[in-house]
Short mmCIF file of C-alpha atoms in Angstrom, two decimals:
data_model
loop_
_atom_site.label_atom_id
_atom_site.label_comp_id
_atom_site.label_asym_id
_atom_site.label_seq_id
_atom_site.Cartn_x
_atom_site.Cartn_y
_atom_site.Cartn_z
CA UNK G 1 1.67 16.34 -39.02
CA UNK G 2 -0.02 12.95 -38.50
CA UNK G 3 3.20 11.21 -39.57
CA UNK G 4 5.22 13.13 -36.97
CA UNK G 5 2.71 12.23 -34.27
CA UNK G 6 2.81 8.59 -35.32
CA UNK G 7 6.62 8.57 -35.28
CA UNK G 8 6.67 10.11 -31.81
CA UNK G 9 4.28 7.44 -30.57
CA UNK G 10 6.47 4.68 -32.00
CA UNK G 11 9.57 6.15 -30.33
CA UNK G 12 7.73 6.34 -27.02
CA UNK G 13 6.58 2.72 -27.35
CA UNK G 14 10.12 1.53 -28.06
CA UNK G 15 11.43 3.42 -25.05
CA UNK G 16 8.80 1.85 -22.83
CA UNK G 17 9.55 -1.64 -24.19
CA UNK G 18 13.28 -1.11 -23.65
CA UNK G 19 12.64 -0.12 -20.03
CA UNK G 20 10.21 -2.96 -19.24
CA UNK G 21 12.69 -5.69 -18.28
CA UNK G 22 15.09 -3.47 -16.28
CA UNK G 23 12.10 -1.89 -14.49
CA UNK G 24 10.76 -5.31 -13.45
CA UNK G 25 14.22 -6.41 -12.32
CA UNK G 26 14.67 -3.13 -10.45
CA UNK G 27 11.41 -3.66 -8.57
CA UNK G 28 12.25 -7.27 -7.71
CA UNK G 29 15.70 -6.36 -6.37
CA UNK G 30 14.40 -3.36 -4.42
CA UNK G 31 11.62 -5.49 -2.95
CA UNK G 32 14.18 -8.11 -1.91
CA UNK G 33 16.32 -5.44 -0.23
CA UNK G 34 13.25 -4.09 1.56
CA UNK G 35 12.38 -7.56 2.83
CA UNK G 36 15.93 -7.91 4.13
CA UNK G 37 15.66 -4.54 5.86
CA UNK G 38 12.31 -5.43 7.41
CA UNK G 39 13.45 -8.79 8.76
CA UNK G 40 16.78 -7.40 10.00
CA UNK G 41 15.03 -4.57 11.84
CA UNK G 42 12.69 -7.07 13.50
CA UNK G 43 15.65 -9.11 14.73
CA UNK G 44 17.43 -5.93 15.82
CA UNK G 45 14.42 -4.75 17.80
CA UNK G 46 14.09 -8.15 19.44
CA UNK G 47 17.78 -8.04 20.40
CA UNK G 48 17.38 -4.52 21.83
CA UNK G 49 14.43 -5.63 23.94
CA UNK G 50 16.47 -8.53 25.30
CA UNK G 51 19.27 -6.13 26.26
CA UNK G 52 16.74 -3.87 28.02
CA UNK G 53 15.18 -6.82 29.88
CA UNK G 54 18.62 -8.06 30.96
CA UNK G 55 19.65 -4.54 32.06
CA UNK G 56 16.52 -4.19 34.21
CA UNK G 57 17.50 -7.36 36.05
CA UNK G 58 20.81 -5.75 37.03
CA UNK G 59 19.76 -3.15 39.61
CA UNK G 60 23.09 -1.33 39.92
CA UNK G 61 24.85 -1.71 36.59
CA UNK G 62 21.75 -2.08 34.40
CA UNK G 63 21.70 1.52 33.07
CA UNK G 64 25.43 1.33 32.32
CA UNK G 65 24.94 -1.88 30.36
CA UNK G 66 22.34 -0.13 28.22
CA UNK G 67 24.52 2.96 27.89
CA UNK G 68 27.51 0.92 26.76
CA UNK G 69 25.41 -0.97 24.22
CA UNK G 70 23.92 2.23 22.81
CA UNK G 71 27.22 4.13 22.64
CA UNK G 72 28.94 1.28 20.81
CA UNK G 73 26.08 0.92 18.35
CA UNK G 74 25.86 4.67 17.65
CA UNK G 75 29.63 4.98 17.16
CA UNK G 76 29.70 1.96 14.85
CA UNK G 77 26.68 3.11 12.85
CA UNK G 78 27.98 6.66 12.37
CA UNK G 79 31.62 5.56 12.00
CA UNK G 80 30.86 3.24 9.08
CA UNK G 81 29.12 6.05 7.22
CA UNK G 82 31.77 8.64 8.04
CA UNK G 83 34.64 6.35 7.01
CA UNK G 84 33.31 4.64 3.90
CA UNK G 85 30.32 6.57 2.46
CA UNK G 86 29.45 9.99 3.95
CA UNK G 87 26.71 10.38 1.34
CA UNK G 88 24.88 7.44 2.97
CA UNK G 89 24.07 9.47 6.10
CA UNK G 90 20.50 10.38 6.92
CA UNK G 91 17.61 9.29 4.75
CA UNK G 92 19.50 9.73 1.47
CA UNK G 93 16.54 11.22 -0.41
CA UNK G 94 18.24 14.61 -0.75
CA UNK G 95 21.40 12.87 -2.01
CA UNK G 96 19.29 10.96 -4.54
CA UNK G 97 17.76 14.21 -5.78
CA UNK G 98 21.26 15.68 -6.13
CA UNK G 99 22.37 12.68 -8.18
CA UNK G 100 19.39 13.07 -10.52
CA UNK G 101 20.19 16.78 -10.92
CA UNK G 102 23.80 15.97 -11.83
CA UNK G 103 25.30 17.55 -8.69
CA UNK G 104 27.57 14.58 -7.94
CA UNK G 105 28.32 10.99 -9.02
CA UNK G 106 26.61 8.02 -7.41
CA UNK G 107 28.84 5.44 -5.71
CA UNK G 108 25.90 3.10 -5.75
CA UNK G 109 27.41 -0.15 -4.44
CA UNK G 110 29.18 1.53 -1.54
CA UNK G 111 26.01 3.44 -0.62
CA UNK G 112 23.91 0.28 -0.87
CA UNK G 113 26.08 -1.75 1.51
CA UNK G 114 26.89 0.97 4.05
CA UNK G 115 23.31 2.25 4.10
CA UNK G 116 21.95 -1.18 4.91
CA UNK G 117 24.47 -2.02 7.64
CA UNK G 118 24.51 1.42 9.32
CA UNK G 119 20.73 1.67 9.40
CA UNK G 120 20.28 -1.78 10.97
CA UNK G 121 22.88 -1.07 13.66
CA UNK G 122 21.50 2.39 14.49
CA UNK G 123 17.87 1.27 14.55
CA UNK G 124 18.75 -1.76 16.69
CA UNK G 125 20.29 0.64 19.22
CA UNK G 126 16.97 2.52 19.40
CA UNK G 127 17.74 5.60 17.30
CA UNK G 128 14.51 7.22 16.15
CA UNK G 129 15.12 6.65 12.46
CA UNK G 130 12.91 5.05 9.82
CA UNK G 131 13.50 2.58 7.02
CA UNK G 132 11.56 4.30 4.23
CA UNK G 133 14.11 6.98 3.31
CA UNK G 134 17.03 4.50 3.26
CA UNK G 135 14.95 2.06 1.19
CA UNK G 136 14.25 4.88 -1.29
CA UNK G 137 18.01 5.61 -1.39
CA UNK G 138 18.92 1.95 -1.82
CA UNK G 139 16.30 1.55 -4.55
CA UNK G 140 17.89 4.46 -6.40
CA UNK G 141 21.30 2.83 -5.91
CA UNK G 142 20.03 -0.39 -7.48
CA UNK G 143 18.69 1.68 -10.39
CA UNK G 144 22.15 3.20 -10.88
CA UNK G 145 23.70 -0.27 -10.73
CA UNK G 146 21.36 -1.54 -13.45
CA UNK G 147 22.22 1.43 -15.66
CA UNK G 148 25.93 0.68 -15.24
CA UNK G 149 25.55 -2.99 -16.08
CA UNK G 150 22.67 -3.00 -18.58
CA UNK G 151 23.62 -2.67 -22.26
CA UNK G 152 22.48 0.27 -24.39
CA UNK G 153 21.21 2.43 -21.53
CA UNK G 154 21.37 6.19 -22.15
CA UNK G 155 21.93 9.05 -19.72
CA UNK G 156 18.16 9.65 -19.74
CA UNK G 157 17.59 6.03 -18.71
CA UNK G 158 19.90 6.69 -15.75
CA UNK G 159 17.61 9.30 -14.23
CA UNK G 160 14.54 7.21 -15.10
CA UNK G 161 15.75 4.08 -13.32
CA UNK G 162 17.15 5.96 -10.33
CA UNK G 163 13.79 7.71 -9.81
CA UNK G 164 11.89 4.46 -10.41
CA UNK G 165 14.11 2.68 -7.87
CA UNK G 166 13.41 5.39 -5.33
CA UNK G 167 9.67 5.05 -5.82
CA UNK G 168 9.94 1.27 -5.61
CA UNK G 169 11.79 1.67 -2.32
CA UNK G 170 8.94 3.66 -0.80
CA UNK G 171 6.35 1.25 -2.21
CA UNK G 172 8.20 -1.69 -0.67
CA UNK G 173 8.75 0.02 2.69
CA UNK G 174 5.04 0.54 3.34
CA UNK G 175 3.23 -1.86 0.96
CA UNK G 176 2.03 1.23 -0.89
CA UNK G 177 2.71 1.11 -4.65
CA UNK G 178 0.55 4.12 -5.51
CA UNK G 179 2.29 6.26 -2.87
CA UNK G 180 5.65 5.22 -4.32
CA UNK G 181 4.53 6.27 -7.78
CA UNK G 182 3.10 9.59 -6.55
CA UNK G 183 6.32 10.23 -4.59
CA UNK G 184 8.31 9.97 -7.82
CA UNK G 185 6.01 12.48 -9.51
CA UNK G 186 5.70 14.88 -6.60
CA UNK G 187 9.13 14.77 -4.95
CA UNK G 188 11.86 12.97 -6.92
CA UNK G 189 11.17 13.98 -10.52
CA UNK G 190 8.52 16.65 -11.04
CA UNK G 191 9.29 16.71 -14.80
CA UNK G 192 8.41 13.05 -15.12
CA UNK G 193 7.53 12.01 -18.69
CA UNK G 194 5.24 9.17 -19.76
CA UNK G 195 7.95 6.52 -20.00
CA UNK G 196 9.43 7.59 -16.65
CA UNK G 197 5.94 7.18 -15.22
CA UNK G 198 5.78 3.76 -16.88
CA UNK G 199 9.13 2.60 -15.45
CA UNK G 200 8.26 3.86 -11.95
CA UNK G 201 4.87 2.14 -12.06
CA UNK G 202 6.35 -1.21 -13.10
CA UNK G 203 9.12 -0.99 -10.49
CA UNK G 204 6.69 -0.03 -7.69
CA UNK G 205 4.35 -2.89 -8.60
CA UNK G 206 7.18 -5.46 -8.74
CA UNK G 207 8.72 -4.32 -5.44
CA UNK G 208 5.36 -4.35 -3.67
CA UNK G 209 4.56 -7.85 -4.93
CA UNK G 210 7.84 -9.20 -3.53
CA UNK G 211 7.12 -7.69 -0.11
CA UNK G 212 3.53 -8.90 -0.05
CA UNK G 213 4.56 -12.45 -0.99
CA UNK G 214 7.18 -12.64 1.77
CA UNK G 215 5.77 -10.37 4.50
CA UNK G 216 2.01 -10.64 3.91
CA UNK G 217 -0.67 -8.38 2.48
CA UNK G 218 -1.82 -6.73 5.69
CA UNK G 219 -1.79 -2.92 5.77
CA UNK G 220 0.97 -1.25 7.78
CA UNK G 221 -1.46 0.25 10.29
CA UNK G 222 -4.49 -1.44 11.83
CA UNK G 223 -7.33 1.05 11.99
CA UNK G 224 -11.00 0.38 12.63
CA UNK G 225 -13.40 3.29 12.06
CA UNK G 226 -17.15 2.95 12.39
CA UNK G 227 -18.40 4.30 9.07
CA UNK G 228 -17.44 7.34 7.02
CA UNK G 229 -16.62 10.48 9.06
CA UNK G 230 -19.65 12.82 8.89
CA UNK G 231 -19.35 15.99 6.85
CA UNK G 232 -20.15 18.26 9.79
CA UNK G 233 -16.83 17.46 11.50
CA UNK G 234 -14.63 18.20 8.48
CA UNK G 235 -14.13 21.76 9.71
CA UNK G 236 -12.45 20.29 12.82
CA UNK G 237 -9.54 19.12 10.65
CA UNK G 238 -8.61 22.69 9.68
CA UNK G 239 -6.83 23.45 12.97
CA UNK G 240 -4.98 20.14 12.62
CA UNK G 241 -3.65 21.25 9.22
CA UNK G 242 -2.67 24.68 10.56
CA UNK G 243 -0.83 23.28 13.59
CA UNK G 244 0.85 20.68 11.35
CA UNK G 245 2.26 23.44 9.14
CA UNK G 246 3.50 25.47 12.12
CA UNK G 247 5.16 22.52 13.83
CA UNK G 248 6.42 21.23 10.49
CA UNK G 249 8.17 24.56 9.99
CA UNK G 250 9.66 24.21 13.49
CA UNK G 251 10.86 20.68 12.71
CA UNK G 252 12.58 21.73 9.49
CA UNK G 253 14.29 24.74 11.05
CA UNK G 254 15.39 22.74 14.09
CA UNK G 255 16.80 19.89 11.99
CA UNK G 256 18.77 22.24 9.74
CA UNK G 257 20.08 24.18 12.75
CA UNK G 258 21.08 20.99 14.55
CA UNK G 259 23.03 19.72 11.55
CA UNK G 260 24.90 23.02 11.29
CA UNK G 261 25.63 23.03 15.02
CA UNK G 262 26.98 19.49 15.02
CA UNK G 263 29.25 20.29 12.05
CA UNK G 264 30.89 23.16 13.95
CA UNK G 265 34.25 22.27 15.59
CA UNK G 266 33.07 23.28 19.07
CA UNK G 267 33.23 19.76 20.48
CA UNK G 268 34.43 16.47 18.98
CA UNK G 269 31.78 14.45 17.17
CA UNK G 270 31.99 11.79 19.86
CA UNK G 271 30.52 14.28 22.33
CA UNK G 272 27.31 14.52 20.27
CA UNK G 273 27.16 10.75 19.87
CA UNK G 274 27.49 10.36 23.65
CA UNK G 275 24.68 12.88 24.30
CA UNK G 276 22.43 11.09 21.79
CA UNK G 277 23.24 7.70 23.34
CA UNK G 278 22.46 9.08 26.80
CA UNK G 279 19.02 10.30 25.63
CA UNK G 280 18.23 7.00 23.93
CA UNK G 281 19.38 5.04 27.01
CA UNK G 282 17.20 7.12 29.34
CA UNK G 283 14.14 6.68 27.14
CA UNK G 284 14.84 2.96 26.72
CA UNK G 285 15.09 2.53 30.49
CA UNK G 286 11.84 4.39 31.22
CA UNK G 287 9.61 3.98 28.13
CA UNK G 288 11.17 1.57 25.60
CA UNK G 289 8.02 1.73 23.43
CA UNK G 290 9.16 5.16 22.23
CA UNK G 291 12.41 3.87 20.72
CA UNK G 292 13.05 3.03 17.09
CA UNK G 293 11.11 4.03 14.01
CA UNK G 294 7.79 3.95 15.85
CA UNK G 295 5.52 1.82 13.66
CA UNK G 296 4.41 -0.42 16.54
CA UNK G 297 3.88 2.63 18.73
CA UNK G 298 1.55 4.19 16.14
CA UNK G 299 -0.32 0.90 15.81
CA UNK G 300 -0.89 0.88 19.56
CA UNK G 301 -2.45 4.36 19.28
CA UNK G 302 -4.70 3.36 16.39
CA UNK G 303 -5.75 0.20 18.22
CA UNK G 304 -7.06 2.28 21.14
CA UNK G 305 -4.19 2.86 23.56
CA UNK G 306 -5.23 5.76 25.79
CA UNK G 307 -2.96 8.63 26.83
CA UNK G 308 -3.63 11.75 28.83
CA UNK G 309 -3.13 15.05 27.03
CA UNK G 310 -0.06 15.77 29.16
CA UNK G 311 1.47 12.42 28.18
CA UNK G 312 0.81 13.10 24.50
CA UNK G 313 2.59 16.46 24.72
CA UNK G 314 5.51 14.90 26.62
CA UNK G 315 5.88 12.04 24.12
CA UNK G 316 5.72 14.50 21.21
CA UNK G 317 8.52 16.62 22.71
CA UNK G 318 10.66 13.54 23.41
CA UNK G 319 10.20 12.11 19.92
CA UNK G 320 10.78 15.54 18.35
CA UNK G 321 14.10 16.10 20.14
CA UNK G 322 15.50 12.59 19.73
CA UNK G 323 14.38 12.36 16.08
CA UNK G 324 16.30 15.56 15.38
CA UNK G 325 19.32 14.20 17.25
CA UNK G 326 19.17 10.82 15.51
CA UNK G 327 18.84 12.36 12.05
CA UNK G 328 21.69 14.80 12.71
CA UNK G 329 24.05 12.15 14.07
CA UNK G 330 25.37 11.06 10.69
CA UNK G 331 23.95 7.53 10.93
CA UNK G 332 21.96 6.10 8.04
CA UNK G 333 18.24 6.36 8.68
CA UNK G 334 15.20 8.26 7.49
CA UNK G 335 12.74 10.72 8.95
CA UNK G 336 9.73 9.41 7.01
CA UNK G 337 8.36 7.13 9.73
CA UNK G 338 9.46 9.35 12.65
CA UNK G 339 7.57 12.25 11.04
CA UNK G 340 4.48 10.05 10.77
CA UNK G 341 4.82 9.18 14.48
CA UNK G 342 5.01 12.86 15.38
CA UNK G 343 1.96 13.47 13.20
CA UNK G 344 0.03 10.71 14.95
CA UNK G 345 0.82 12.21 18.36
CA UNK G 346 -0.06 15.68 17.10
CA UNK G 347 -3.36 14.48 15.65
CA UNK G 348 -4.17 12.54 18.80
CA UNK G 349 -3.53 15.67 20.86
CA UNK G 350 -5.68 17.89 18.63
CA UNK G 351 -8.44 15.27 18.61
CA UNK G 352 -8.34 15.02 22.41
CA UNK G 353 -8.61 18.81 22.77
CA UNK G 354 -11.59 18.91 20.38
CA UNK G 355 -13.21 16.12 22.40
CA UNK G 356 -12.85 18.23 25.55
CA UNK G 357 -14.02 21.50 24.00
CA UNK G 358 -16.82 20.16 21.79
CA UNK G 359 -18.11 16.87 23.25
CA UNK G 360 -21.28 17.17 21.14
CA UNK G 361 -19.23 16.46 17.99
CA UNK G 362 -18.45 12.99 19.32
CA UNK G 363 -15.13 12.87 17.45
CA UNK G 364 -12.82 9.87 17.47
CA UNK G 365 -9.29 10.92 18.51
CA UNK G 366 -7.86 7.92 16.59
CA UNK G 367 -9.23 9.43 13.38
CA UNK G 368 -7.34 12.64 14.08
CA UNK G 369 -4.20 10.61 14.81
CA UNK G 370 -4.22 8.92 11.43
CA UNK G 371 -5.06 12.13 9.55
CA UNK G 372 -2.38 13.93 11.57
CA UNK G 373 0.26 11.64 10.08
CA UNK G 374 -0.48 12.86 6.56
CA UNK G 375 -0.93 16.53 7.51
CA UNK G 376 2.32 16.69 9.50
CA UNK G 377 4.12 14.90 6.67
CA UNK G 378 2.75 17.62 4.38
CA UNK G 379 3.99 20.34 6.71
CA UNK G 380 7.51 18.87 6.71
CA UNK G 381 7.96 17.40 3.21
CA UNK G 382 5.45 19.58 1.31
CA UNK G 383 4.09 16.62 -0.65
CA UNK G 384 0.35 16.47 0.18
CA UNK G 385 -0.68 13.96 -2.47
CA UNK G 386 2.00 11.51 -1.35
CA UNK G 387 0.82 11.92 2.23
CA UNK G 388 -2.82 11.36 1.34
CA UNK G 389 -2.22 8.29 -0.84
CA UNK G 390 0.31 6.87 1.61
CA UNK G 391 -2.09 6.97 4.58
CA UNK G 392 -4.97 5.53 2.55
CA UNK G 393 -2.78 2.60 1.47
CA UNK G 394 -1.16 2.13 4.87
CA UNK G 395 -4.55 1.90 6.60
CA UNK G 396 -6.51 0.33 3.74
CA UNK G 397 -9.26 2.86 4.46
CA UNK G 398 -10.60 5.05 1.65
CA UNK G 399 -13.22 6.67 3.89
CA UNK G 400 -10.47 8.97 5.22
CA UNK G 401 -10.20 10.80 1.90
CA UNK G 402 -12.12 13.98 2.80
CA UNK G 403 -10.52 14.56 6.24
CA UNK G 404 -7.12 13.91 4.64
CA UNK G 405 -7.75 16.47 1.91
CA UNK G 406 -8.92 19.12 4.37
CA UNK G 407 -6.00 18.66 6.76
CA UNK G 408 -3.24 18.18 4.15
CA UNK G 409 -4.15 21.02 1.84
CA UNK G 410 -4.74 23.43 4.72
CA UNK G 411 -1.25 22.45 5.95
CA UNK G 412 0.09 23.04 2.44
CA UNK G 413 -1.51 26.50 2.20
CA UNK G 414 -0.22 27.60 5.61
CA UNK G 415 3.23 26.23 4.78
CA UNK G 416 3.14 28.31 1.57
CA UNK G 417 2.40 31.42 3.62
CA UNK G 418 5.25 30.57 6.00
CA UNK G 419 7.53 29.93 3.00
CA UNK G 420 8.52 26.57 4.39
CA UNK G 421 11.24 25.00 2.25
CA UNK G 422 10.55 21.26 1.76
CA UNK G 423 12.94 19.41 4.03
CA UNK G 424 14.62 17.32 1.32
CA UNK G 425 15.21 20.41 -0.83
CA UNK G 426 16.64 22.25 2.17
CA UNK G 427 18.97 19.34 3.00
CA UNK G 428 20.10 19.17 -0.63
CA UNK G 429 20.83 22.90 -0.66
CA UNK G 430 22.83 22.61 2.57
CA UNK G 431 24.90 19.74 1.16
CA UNK G 432 25.66 21.67 -2.02
CA UNK G 433 26.76 24.70 0.00
CA UNK G 434 28.91 22.51 2.24
CA UNK G 435 30.60 20.90 -0.78
CA UNK G 436 31.22 24.30 -2.36
CA UNK G 437 32.77 25.61 0.87
CA UNK G 438 35.00 22.52 1.12
CA UNK G 439 36.15 22.88 -2.50
CA UNK G 440 36.85 26.60 -1.97
CA UNK G 441 38.90 25.86 1.16
CA UNK G 442 40.89 23.20 -0.72
CA UNK G 443 41.57 25.51 -3.65
CA UNK G 444 42.68 28.30 -1.29
CA UNK G 445 44.98 25.83 0.47
CA UNK G 446 46.53 24.77 -2.81
CA UNK G 447 46.98 28.35 -3.92
#
């Protein structure tokens, strides 16, 4: 018995040692890709702002300049994906899960290139899409590429490195290595073994180090809270969790419905792209701060930017609709950051209402905004631990732990009662059904 245990330990050690070098290389490459994404998005946002400034100087044709720029960018972003790598559309996390489950092969190099280019073009146009999901997808693609090129890698190593690359992608996107590791355990590979955990940890650490060396060690969000939130206001985070679950359910259902509607042959795809471009142009003309992934917008909230309750509701509705449209367009881009933006607006709104109804509690609406990001993420993705760890790392503030637990796990419980299907699982299921329908139609045509 002891000999068998010893032999198992030796096998496990050898597997870990065999995965050490490829895991480090995987993290370094994923970190480098993430740095490229981050810098490219910064340049793209700067270019978009220049276009908006120039358009505002042209009183008559200004809106048409913006419209033309947005339509061209949307068509190019979606067209590249549609023509060369349809599996690169959206965030790619559901596709990555399908690859790990053996549902389809992984054209990793094609996905890597098209994902990067399409996302940069779409985000530069102002589509409300984030970089985290695509970085997770590209990290998984790099993992697949290492498996293909590295000698003596087994089929099991394939799933290990793909999952580790995905986790490294999330770690690099937000400077959050622990969240990347938890995301692998909670979302990508729930059956994760000890050496999978080892590979993911090494990859997340390596990717995060690359990003910190190049981009700096500052947390993603700048939040200043005076002391630890008192225990007597923890109960106030329960309604935030409940509302997050309800609106998370609405988000998931709306996104799935929108994708089905757009796939119907009622109108040509260009019609939907034109409608999306018109919405983005209108928002860019009136409130350009709302465009893009939304990280700077959230930072402005956490740094004390004041909104009326009516403005918060209006901004939430705008971001909700255009995020759904952007994600359904077929362009490469994730919903991770847009969901966090919606959560920040939701939390800010709930915090403002509690301030009005119970002024004696002396609550800080910014605190509700940051907790709302994690609770709304939980309502949509159904991964509460990832949400909690992610927000702690993104703010560098451990004092949020108790409010985060209350809001996230109340959102999880309500989502359980509502039978909310996690969004990435629902997207995966839809893709599988779509592929089965296509194969059935082809076989009927042949017969």
